[in-house]
Amino acid sequence: MSEDKVTIKISKDVYEKAKQYIEKYGGFNSVEELVEFVLNEALSEEQGEAQRVYSKEEEEKVKERLRALGYI
Amino acid sequence: MVAMVSKPHGGRLVRRRATGKRLEALREEAKELPKIELPYDIAVDVENIANGVFSPLEGFLVQEDYLHVLYDMRLSNDVPWTIPIVLDVDPDEIVGVKEGDDVALTYNGKPIAVMRVEEIYGWDKKEYAKMVYKTTDTRHPGVAKTLEKKELLIGGPIDLIDHIESRFEKYLLWPEETRVLFREKGWKTIVGFQTRNAPHRGHEYVQKAALTFTDGLFINPLVGWKKKGDFKDEVILAAYEALIKHYYPKDVVVLAVLRTAMRYAGPREAIHHAILRKNFGCTHFIVGRDHAGVGNFYGPYEAWDIFDEFPDLGITPLFIREAFYCKKCGGMVNAKICPHGEEHRLKISGTKIREMLKKGEKPPEYMMRPEVAEAILRFDNPFVE
Amino acid sequence: MSEKEKTRSRYTTVSIPVTLYNRIKELIKGTGFTSVSQYVTYVLREIIAAHEEARYTEPFSEEDKKRIIEKLKKLGYL
């Protein structure tokens, strides 16, 4: 059983464009798959950056030092 | 097949100039067809469509596309498009014309194109003004012009059968020509500059700021309908020739005109201007403060913000701040790179420059290059009356 | 139906997992995007355009090109 889904509205024109794109270049079975893929990409980009560099606590430490030195 | 760097808008450069046998046949056909006489502004846009300046448009918008452009700023296939390109007619001009018929579009009585009438539909001019100009105030020159238009719109593809002579034939290049030109020059990045003004030092500054990072600069003045008090087209060209000759390196600039009317639609027109230059082969486009604005109808940075809504525009906007002369810096700078106060800054005002030129005076050198001012002052009356 | 409604009613829906939806909702907080729908529309347009940009060849032939170069030379552009 797949997990719960939620439906979101998108313009038909964009949907059609996405469908044509898939037909042309393949790689996805449906517009939904493509949407899921790009959203996951967006998430992993965002988190990849944050996680690779430092945790929230570490970031706070860095900020404190910058503040102490007068940079921010 | 010739590979190129930048792609025309919508993926394909439109060409709807009839040639050879087809041209002969259409010219013959046009003699017998119902005729619609076009005003100059629309006639030149017919030629723009035929030569791919408005790619991917192949004619005047049909209703579905018209409504999409009006409300979504996109064609019905989702391609960005912000200014409706429409043909307005009076019912009595098209008596007996049905959808599916051909009509001849004439200018000064001479057929210039054959149009396949796909659709005849009504439109709400006030709604058009509200959406495109964000106002229905008739003091806005675009609104006033829109409200004077005729009651019906007709949409459908056109085929060009004649060229409209220009006073500026030498400066009239089409997208397929500039695309070849840029490639022959070996340019990969080309920044487009839209203008309806003779160049002052501020314009020169933004152009050169952009040109520092691109291979070439495409200066593309609009010639056509302008409001009273604007520089005449021939003056703008003479002024640019002087500027390029004296202050630009050889072989980094192309100067060519675009015959189309200013709409003064601010942010929407900024996107429109960028799309047109993309079709000419530009990869970048300079968007000015209050680009294509008029009076106080638009906020100073509205024309910058609107680009956020178009991740798929296919041309990179360059937002360059207004330049001024700073006595402390000792040169042309902008607010982002100059730390000094207002008291050190000499603003360059287009209005002031025009006032001085009107009196036959040369503006100070920090405002306008002397060679440019001289070129302008050689005309008896450099301004639109 | 007004003119505006005619175009506005042209929407369709796609389903995505709830967890993904919630994470995106979190991601776009404070970014100017007002809904997940709006964000999805934006990224779809962006990715499709970026992909298609690279694939293009001019439609004109070598003869066209020669003719154009001749004209450009005559006008002094080349």
Coordinates of C-alpha atoms in Angstrom, one line a residue:
Chain A
M1 CA 0.0 0.0 0.0
S2 CA 1.4 3.3 -1.0
E3 CA 1.5 6.2 1.4
D4 CA -1.2 8.9 1.7
K5 CA -1.4 11.4 -1.1
V6 CA -2.6 14.9 -1.3
T7 CA -3.7 16.6 -4.6
I8 CA -2.4 19.9 -5.7
K9 CA -3.8 22.1 -8.4
I10 CA -1.6 23.1 -11.4
S11 CA -2.5 24.8 -14.6
K12 CA -3.5 22.5 -17.4
D13 CA -1.0 24.2 -19.7
V14 CA 1.9 23.4 -17.5
Y15 CA 0.6 19.9 -17.1
E16 CA 0.5 19.4 -20.8
K17 CA 3.9 20.9 -21.2
A18 CA 5.3 18.4 -18.6
K19 CA 3.5 15.6 -20.4
Q20 CA 5.1 16.5 -23.7
Y21 CA 8.4 16.8 -22.0
I22 CA 8.2 13.3 -20.6
E23 CA 7.0 11.9 -24.0
K24 CA 10.0 13.5 -25.7
Y25 CA 12.8 12.7 -23.2
G26 CA 11.4 9.7 -21.2
G27 CA 12.7 8.8 -17.8
F28 CA 9.3 9.2 -16.1
N29 CA 6.0 7.3 -16.4
S30 CA 3.8 10.2 -15.4
V31 CA 3.7 13.9 -14.7
E32 CA 3.3 12.9 -11.0
E33 CA 6.5 11.0 -11.1
L34 CA 8.2 14.1 -12.6
V35 CA 6.7 16.4 -10.0
E36 CA 7.8 14.1 -7.2
F37 CA 11.3 13.9 -8.7
V38 CA 11.8 17.7 -9.0
L39 CA 10.4 18.3 -5.5
N40 CA 12.7 15.7 -4.0
E41 CA 15.6 17.2 -5.8
A42 CA 14.7 20.6 -4.4
L43 CA 14.6 19.2 -0.9
S44 CA 17.9 17.3 -1.1
E45 CA 19.6 20.3 -2.6
E46 CA 18.4 22.4 0.3
Q47 CA 19.2 19.8 3.0
G48 CA 22.4 18.6 1.4
E49 CA 23.8 22.0 1.7
A50 CA 22.8 22.5 5.3
Q51 CA 23.8 19.0 6.5
R52 CA 27.1 18.9 4.7
V53 CA 28.3 22.1 6.4
Y54 CA 27.1 22.1 9.9
S55 CA 24.4 21.5 12.4
K56 CA 22.1 24.2 13.9
E57 CA 24.2 24.5 17.0
E58 CA 27.4 24.8 15.0
E59 CA 25.9 27.5 12.9
E60 CA 24.9 29.4 16.0
K61 CA 28.5 29.2 17.2
V62 CA 29.8 30.5 14.0
K63 CA 27.3 33.4 14.1
E64 CA 28.4 34.2 17.7
R65 CA 32.0 34.5 16.6
L66 CA 31.1 36.7 13.6
R67 CA 29.1 38.9 15.9
A68 CA 31.9 39.1 18.4
L69 CA 34.3 40.1 15.6
G70 CA 31.9 42.7 14.4
Y71 CA 31.1 41.2 11.0
I72 CA 27.4 40.9 11.6
Chain B
M1 CA 21.9 23.2 -40.4
V2 CA 23.6 25.8 -38.4
A3 CA 23.9 25.4 -34.6
M4 CA 23.6 28.5 -32.5
V5 CA 23.8 29.5 -28.9
S6 CA 20.5 31.0 -28.0
K7 CA 17.2 29.6 -28.8
P8 CA 14.3 31.7 -30.2
H9 CA 11.3 32.1 -28.0
G10 CA 9.0 29.1 -28.1
G11 CA 11.8 27.0 -29.7
R12 CA 11.5 28.0 -33.4
L13 CA 12.2 31.1 -35.4
V14 CA 9.0 32.0 -37.2
R15 CA 9.3 32.8 -41.0
R16 CA 6.1 33.7 -42.7
R17 CA 7.5 35.6 -45.7
A18 CA 6.0 34.2 -48.9
T19 CA 8.6 33.5 -51.5
G20 CA 8.8 32.2 -55.2
K21 CA 5.7 30.8 -56.7
R22 CA 3.7 31.1 -53.5
L23 CA 4.4 34.8 -53.3
E24 CA 3.2 35.3 -56.9
A25 CA 0.0 33.3 -56.2
L26 CA -0.7 35.2 -52.9
R27 CA -0.1 38.6 -54.6
E28 CA -2.6 37.6 -57.3
E29 CA -5.1 36.3 -54.7
A30 CA -4.7 39.5 -52.6
K31 CA -6.1 41.6 -55.4
E32 CA -9.5 39.8 -55.2
L33 CA -9.7 39.5 -51.4
P34 CA -11.6 41.7 -48.9
K35 CA -9.2 44.3 -47.6
I36 CA -8.4 45.6 -44.2
E37 CA -6.4 48.8 -44.1
L38 CA -3.8 48.8 -41.3
P39 CA -2.4 51.8 -39.4
Y40 CA 1.4 52.0 -39.5
D41 CA 2.0 50.5 -36.0
I42 CA 0.1 47.4 -36.9
A43 CA 1.5 47.1 -40.4
V44 CA 5.1 47.1 -39.1
D45 CA 4.1 44.4 -36.5
V46 CA 2.8 42.3 -39.4
E47 CA 6.3 42.4 -40.8
N48 CA 7.7 41.7 -37.3
I49 CA 5.6 38.6 -37.1
A50 CA 6.6 37.4 -40.5
N51 CA 10.3 37.8 -39.8
G52 CA 10.3 36.1 -36.4
V53 CA 10.7 39.1 -34.1
F54 CA 7.6 37.9 -32.3
S55 CA 8.4 34.2 -32.5
P56 CA 6.5 31.9 -31.7
L57 CA 3.6 34.0 -32.9
E58 CA 2.6 33.3 -36.5
G59 CA -0.2 35.9 -36.7
F60 CA -2.6 37.9 -34.6
L61 CA -3.8 36.2 -31.4
V62 CA -7.0 34.1 -31.4
Q63 CA -9.3 34.5 -28.4
E64 CA -7.9 31.6 -26.3
D65 CA -4.3 32.9 -26.6
Y66 CA -5.5 36.5 -26.1
L67 CA -7.2 35.6 -22.8
H68 CA -4.3 33.6 -21.6
V69 CA -1.9 36.5 -22.3
L70 CA -4.3 38.9 -20.6
Y71 CA -4.7 36.9 -17.4
D72 CA -1.7 34.6 -17.2
M73 CA 0.9 36.4 -19.2
R74 CA 1.5 33.3 -21.2
L75 CA 0.2 31.8 -24.5
S76 CA -2.2 28.9 -24.2
N77 CA 0.8 26.5 -24.5
D78 CA 2.4 28.1 -21.4
V79 CA 5.0 30.0 -23.3
P80 CA 5.6 33.4 -21.7
W81 CA 4.0 36.3 -23.5
T82 CA 2.9 39.5 -21.9
I83 CA 1.6 42.0 -24.5
P84 CA -1.4 40.9 -26.6
I85 CA -0.6 41.2 -30.3
V86 CA -4.0 41.8 -31.7
L87 CA -5.7 43.2 -34.8
D88 CA -8.8 45.4 -34.2
V89 CA -11.4 46.0 -36.8
D90 CA -14.8 47.6 -37.2
P91 CA -17.8 45.3 -38.0
D92 CA -18.4 47.2 -41.2
E93 CA -14.8 46.6 -42.4
I94 CA -15.3 42.9 -42.5
V95 CA -18.9 42.5 -43.8
G96 CA -19.2 39.1 -45.3
V97 CA -15.9 37.8 -43.9
K98 CA -16.3 34.5 -42.2
E99 CA -13.9 32.5 -40.0
G100 CA -11.8 30.4 -42.4
D101 CA -11.7 33.1 -45.1
D102 CA -8.6 34.9 -46.3
V103 CA -8.3 38.6 -46.2
A104 CA -5.7 41.0 -47.5
L105 CA -4.0 43.3 -45.0
T106 CA -3.1 46.6 -46.7
Y107 CA -1.0 49.5 -45.8
N108 CA -1.5 52.8 -47.7
G109 CA -3.9 50.8 -49.9
K110 CA -1.2 48.3 -50.9
P111 CA -1.6 44.6 -49.8
I112 CA 1.3 43.6 -47.5
A113 CA 0.0 40.3 -46.2
V114 CA -2.6 37.7 -46.6
M115 CA -4.3 36.6 -43.4
R116 CA -6.3 33.4 -42.7
V117 CA -9.1 34.5 -40.4
E118 CA -9.3 31.9 -37.7
E119 CA -11.5 33.8 -35.4
I120 CA -13.5 37.0 -35.0
Y121 CA -14.3 37.9 -31.4
G122 CA -15.3 40.8 -29.2
W123 CA -13.0 42.2 -26.5
D124 CA -13.3 44.4 -23.4
K125 CA -11.0 47.3 -23.9
K126 CA -11.2 48.5 -20.3
E127 CA -10.3 45.1 -19.1
Y128 CA -7.4 45.0 -21.5
A129 CA -6.2 48.4 -20.1
K130 CA -6.6 47.2 -16.5
M131 CA -4.6 44.0 -17.1
V132 CA -1.9 45.3 -19.5
Y133 CA -1.4 48.8 -18.2
K134 CA -2.7 48.2 -14.6
T135 CA -4.8 51.3 -14.9
T136 CA -7.8 52.6 -16.9
D137 CA -6.6 56.2 -16.4
T138 CA -6.8 57.8 -19.9
R139 CA -3.8 60.0 -19.0
H140 CA -1.7 56.9 -19.6
P141 CA -0.8 57.0 -23.3
G142 CA -1.2 53.3 -23.8
V143 CA -4.7 53.3 -22.2
A144 CA -5.8 56.3 -24.4
K145 CA -4.7 54.4 -27.5
T146 CA -6.4 51.2 -26.4
L147 CA -9.7 52.8 -25.8
E148 CA -9.7 54.3 -29.2
K149 CA -9.4 50.9 -30.9
K150 CA -12.1 49.2 -32.9
E151 CA -14.8 46.9 -31.5
L152 CA -13.7 43.5 -32.8
L153 CA -10.5 41.5 -32.9
I154 CA -9.5 39.1 -35.6
G155 CA -7.0 36.4 -35.1
G156 CA -5.1 34.1 -37.4
P157 CA -1.8 33.4 -39.2
I158 CA -0.4 35.8 -41.7
D159 CA 1.8 35.5 -44.8
L160 CA 3.8 38.5 -45.7
I161 CA 3.8 39.5 -49.4
D162 CA 5.4 42.9 -49.3
H163 CA 7.9 44.9 -47.4
I164 CA 7.1 48.3 -45.8
E165 CA 9.9 50.7 -46.8
S166 CA 11.7 52.3 -43.9
R167 CA 13.5 55.6 -43.6
F168 CA 16.1 53.5 -41.8
E169 CA 16.6 50.6 -44.3
K170 CA 20.3 50.4 -43.5
Y171 CA 19.5 49.8 -39.8
L172 CA 16.7 47.3 -40.3
L173 CA 17.9 43.9 -39.4
W174 CA 15.8 40.8 -38.7
P175 CA 16.5 38.0 -36.2
E176 CA 17.9 35.6 -38.7
E177 CA 20.3 38.3 -39.8
T178 CA 21.4 39.3 -36.3
R179 CA 21.8 35.7 -35.4
V180 CA 24.2 35.1 -38.3
L181 CA 25.9 38.4 -37.6
F182 CA 26.6 37.5 -33.9
R183 CA 27.9 34.2 -34.9
E184 CA 30.2 35.6 -37.6
K185 CA 31.6 38.0 -35.0
G186 CA 32.2 35.0 -32.7
W187 CA 30.0 36.3 -30.0
K188 CA 28.5 33.8 -27.6
T189 CA 27.0 36.1 -25.0
I190 CA 25.2 39.2 -26.3
V191 CA 23.5 41.8 -24.2
G192 CA 20.5 43.6 -25.6
F193 CA 19.7 47.2 -24.9
Q194 CA 16.3 48.6 -25.5
T195 CA 16.0 52.4 -26.0
R196 CA 13.8 55.2 -27.1
N197 CA 16.3 57.9 -26.1
A198 CA 19.4 59.6 -27.3
P199 CA 22.2 58.2 -25.1
H200 CA 23.5 60.2 -22.1
R201 CA 26.4 59.2 -19.9
G202 CA 24.1 57.0 -17.7
H203 CA 23.1 54.9 -20.7
E204 CA 26.7 54.5 -21.7
Y205 CA 27.5 53.4 -18.2
V206 CA 25.0 50.6 -18.0
Q207 CA 25.8 49.4 -21.4
K208 CA 29.5 49.3 -20.6
A209 CA 28.9 47.7 -17.2
A210 CA 27.1 44.9 -19.1
L211 CA 29.6 44.7 -21.9
T212 CA 32.4 44.1 -19.4
F213 CA 31.0 40.6 -19.0
T214 CA 29.5 39.8 -22.4
D215 CA 31.1 39.4 -25.8
G216 CA 28.8 41.9 -27.6
L217 CA 26.3 44.7 -27.2
F218 CA 23.2 44.9 -29.3
I219 CA 21.8 48.5 -29.2
N220 CA 18.2 48.2 -30.5
P221 CA 16.3 51.5 -30.5
L222 CA 12.6 51.4 -31.1
V223 CA 11.4 53.5 -34.0
G224 CA 7.8 54.2 -34.5
W225 CA 5.1 55.9 -32.4
K226 CA 6.3 57.8 -29.4
K227 CA 4.9 60.5 -27.3
K228 CA 5.3 64.2 -27.8
G229 CA 8.7 65.5 -26.5
D230 CA 10.6 62.2 -27.1
F231 CA 13.6 62.3 -29.3
K232 CA 12.9 61.8 -33.1
D233 CA 14.1 58.4 -34.4
E234 CA 16.8 59.9 -36.8
V235 CA 18.2 61.9 -33.9
I236 CA 18.6 58.8 -31.7
L237 CA 20.4 57.0 -34.5
A238 CA 22.7 60.0 -35.2
A239 CA 23.4 60.3 -31.5
Y240 CA 24.3 56.6 -31.2
E241 CA 26.5 56.7 -34.2
A242 CA 28.5 59.6 -32.6
L243 CA 28.8 57.8 -29.3
I244 CA 29.9 54.5 -30.9
K245 CA 32.4 56.2 -33.1
H246 CA 34.1 58.1 -30.3
Y247 CA 33.6 56.0 -27.2
Y248 CA 33.2 52.3 -28.0
P249 CA 35.9 49.8 -29.1
K250 CA 35.6 48.5 -32.7
D251 CA 33.6 45.4 -33.1
V252 CA 31.8 45.0 -29.8
V253 CA 28.6 46.9 -30.8
V254 CA 25.8 46.3 -33.3
L255 CA 23.3 49.1 -33.8
A256 CA 20.0 48.2 -35.5
V257 CA 16.4 49.4 -35.2
L258 CA 13.2 47.7 -34.3
R259 CA 10.0 49.1 -35.8
T260 CA 7.3 48.7 -33.2
A261 CA 5.3 51.0 -31.0
M262 CA 6.1 51.8 -27.4
R263 CA 3.2 50.7 -25.2
Y264 CA 4.4 52.2 -22.0
A265 CA 3.2 49.1 -20.2
G266 CA 6.0 49.1 -17.7
P267 CA 6.7 45.6 -16.2
R268 CA 4.8 43.7 -18.8
E269 CA 6.6 45.5 -21.6
A270 CA 9.9 44.8 -20.0
I271 CA 9.3 41.1 -20.4
H272 CA 8.0 41.7 -23.9
H273 CA 11.2 43.7 -24.8
A274 CA 13.3 40.9 -23.4
I275 CA 11.5 38.2 -25.5
L276 CA 12.0 40.2 -28.7
R277 CA 15.7 40.6 -28.0
K278 CA 15.9 36.9 -27.3
N279 CA 14.6 36.3 -30.8
F280 CA 17.3 38.5 -32.2
G281 CA 19.8 36.2 -30.5
C282 CA 20.6 38.0 -27.3
T283 CA 21.5 36.0 -24.2
H284 CA 21.2 38.9 -21.8
F285 CA 18.9 41.9 -21.6
I286 CA 19.4 45.2 -19.6
V287 CA 16.3 46.1 -17.7
G288 CA 16.3 49.7 -16.6
R289 CA 14.7 51.3 -13.5
D290 CA 11.1 51.9 -14.4
H291 CA 11.6 50.2 -17.8
A292 CA 9.0 51.2 -20.3
G293 CA 7.2 53.2 -17.6
V294 CA 5.5 56.5 -18.0
G295 CA 4.6 59.1 -15.3
N296 CA 4.1 57.5 -11.9
F297 CA 2.0 54.6 -13.2
Y298 CA 4.6 51.9 -12.1
G299 CA 6.9 51.5 -9.1
P300 CA 10.6 52.1 -9.9
Y301 CA 11.5 48.4 -9.5
E302 CA 8.3 46.7 -10.7
A303 CA 9.9 45.9 -14.0
W304 CA 12.7 44.0 -12.2
D305 CA 10.4 42.1 -9.9
I306 CA 8.2 40.7 -12.6
F307 CA 11.1 38.6 -14.0
D308 CA 10.8 36.4 -10.9
E309 CA 7.6 35.0 -12.4
F310 CA 9.4 33.7 -15.5
P311 CA 11.9 31.0 -14.6
D312 CA 11.5 29.8 -18.2
L313 CA 12.0 33.1 -20.1
G314 CA 15.3 31.9 -21.7
I315 CA 17.1 35.2 -21.6
T316 CA 18.9 36.5 -18.5
P317 CA 17.8 40.0 -17.3
L318 CA 20.6 42.3 -16.0
F319 CA 19.3 44.7 -13.5
I320 CA 21.7 47.6 -13.5
R321 CA 21.2 50.6 -11.2
E322 CA 21.0 54.1 -12.5
A323 CA 24.3 55.8 -12.9
F324 CA 25.4 59.3 -11.6
Y325 CA 28.6 61.2 -11.5
C326 CA 30.2 61.2 -8.0
K327 CA 32.7 64.1 -7.4
K328 CA 34.4 62.1 -4.7
C329 CA 34.7 58.9 -6.7
G330 CA 35.7 61.0 -9.6
G331 CA 33.6 59.1 -12.2
M332 CA 30.4 57.5 -13.2
V333 CA 29.1 55.1 -10.5
N334 CA 25.9 53.8 -9.0
A335 CA 24.3 53.6 -5.6
K336 CA 25.6 50.1 -5.1
I337 CA 29.3 50.9 -5.5
C338 CA 29.5 54.5 -4.2
P339 CA 29.5 55.2 -0.5
H340 CA 29.3 59.0 -0.7
G341 CA 26.4 61.2 0.2
E342 CA 24.0 63.1 -2.1
E343 CA 26.0 66.3 -1.8
H344 CA 28.8 64.7 -3.9
R345 CA 26.5 63.3 -6.5
L346 CA 25.5 64.9 -9.8
K347 CA 22.4 63.3 -11.1
I348 CA 21.8 62.8 -14.8
S349 CA 18.3 63.9 -15.7
G350 CA 16.9 63.1 -19.1
T351 CA 14.4 65.8 -18.6
K352 CA 17.0 68.4 -17.9
I353 CA 19.1 67.2 -20.9
R354 CA 16.1 67.6 -23.2
E355 CA 15.4 71.1 -21.8
M356 CA 18.9 72.2 -22.5
L357 CA 19.0 70.8 -26.0
K358 CA 15.6 72.4 -26.7
K359 CA 17.3 75.8 -26.0
G360 CA 20.1 74.8 -28.2
E361 CA 22.5 74.4 -25.3
K362 CA 25.1 71.7 -24.9
P363 CA 24.5 69.7 -21.6
P364 CA 27.6 69.5 -19.3
E365 CA 30.0 66.7 -20.2
Y366 CA 29.2 64.6 -17.1
M367 CA 25.6 64.3 -18.5
M368 CA 26.2 63.9 -22.2
R369 CA 29.3 63.4 -24.4
P370 CA 29.9 66.6 -26.4
E371 CA 30.1 64.7 -29.7
V372 CA 26.6 63.2 -28.9
A373 CA 25.2 66.6 -28.0
E374 CA 26.7 68.1 -31.2
A375 CA 25.1 65.4 -33.3
I376 CA 21.7 66.1 -31.8
L377 CA 22.0 69.9 -32.1
R378 CA 22.7 69.5 -35.8
F379 CA 18.9 68.9 -36.2
D380 CA 16.6 71.8 -36.3
N381 CA 14.1 70.2 -34.0
P382 CA 15.2 67.0 -32.5
F383 CA 11.9 66.2 -30.7
V384 CA 8.6 64.7 -31.6
E385 CA 5.9 67.3 -32.0
Chain C
M1 CA -18.9 32.8 -17.3
S2 CA -16.7 35.9 -17.4
E3 CA -13.6 36.1 -19.7
K4 CA -11.4 35.7 -16.6
E5 CA -13.2 32.5 -15.4
K6 CA -12.8 31.0 -18.8
T7 CA -9.1 30.8 -18.5
R8 CA -8.9 30.4 -14.8
S9 CA -11.0 27.2 -14.8
R10 CA -8.3 25.5 -16.8
Y11 CA -6.6 23.6 -14.0
T12 CA -5.9 20.0 -13.3
T13 CA -4.6 18.2 -10.3
V14 CA -1.6 15.9 -9.5
S15 CA -1.2 13.8 -6.3
I16 CA 2.0 13.8 -4.3
P17 CA 2.8 12.0 -1.0
V18 CA 1.6 13.9 2.1
T19 CA 5.1 13.9 3.7
L20 CA 6.6 15.4 0.6
Y21 CA 3.9 18.0 0.5
N22 CA 4.5 19.0 4.1
R23 CA 8.3 19.2 3.6
I24 CA 7.8 21.4 0.6
K25 CA 5.4 23.6 2.5
E26 CA 8.1 24.0 5.1
L27 CA 10.8 24.7 2.5
I28 CA 8.9 27.6 0.8
K29 CA 8.1 29.4 4.0
G30 CA 9.3 33.0 3.8
T31 CA 10.4 32.6 0.1
G32 CA 7.6 34.5 -1.6
F33 CA 5.9 31.4 -2.8
T34 CA 2.4 31.3 -1.4
S35 CA 1.4 27.7 -2.0
V36 CA 2.9 24.3 -2.9
S37 CA 0.9 24.5 -6.2
Q38 CA 2.6 27.8 -7.1
Y39 CA 6.0 26.3 -6.3
V40 CA 5.4 23.1 -8.3
T41 CA 4.4 25.2 -11.3
Y42 CA 7.5 27.3 -11.0
V43 CA 10.0 24.4 -10.7
L44 CA 8.3 22.5 -13.6
R45 CA 8.6 25.5 -15.9
E46 CA 12.2 26.0 -14.8
I47 CA 13.4 22.5 -15.3
I48 CA 11.6 22.0 -18.7
A49 CA 13.0 25.3 -20.0
A50 CA 16.5 24.5 -18.8
H51 CA 16.5 21.1 -20.5
E52 CA 15.1 22.3 -23.8
E53 CA 17.5 25.3 -24.0
A54 CA 20.4 23.1 -25.1
R55 CA 18.6 21.5 -28.1
Y56 CA 18.2 23.9 -30.9
T57 CA 19.4 24.3 -34.5
E58 CA 18.6 27.2 -36.7
P59 CA 16.1 26.5 -39.4
F60 CA 17.9 28.2 -42.3
S61 CA 20.1 26.6 -44.9
E62 CA 23.7 27.4 -45.9
E63 CA 22.3 29.3 -48.9
D64 CA 20.2 31.5 -46.6
K65 CA 23.3 32.1 -44.5
K66 CA 25.4 33.1 -47.5
R67 CA 22.7 35.5 -48.7
I68 CA 22.4 37.0 -45.2
I69 CA 26.2 37.4 -44.9
E70 CA 26.3 39.2 -48.3
K71 CA 23.6 41.6 -47.1
L72 CA 25.4 42.2 -43.8
K73 CA 28.6 43.0 -45.7
K74 CA 26.9 45.4 -48.0
L75 CA 25.4 47.3 -45.1
G76 CA 28.7 47.5 -43.3
Y77 CA 27.9 45.2 -40.4
L78 CA 30.6 42.7 -41.3

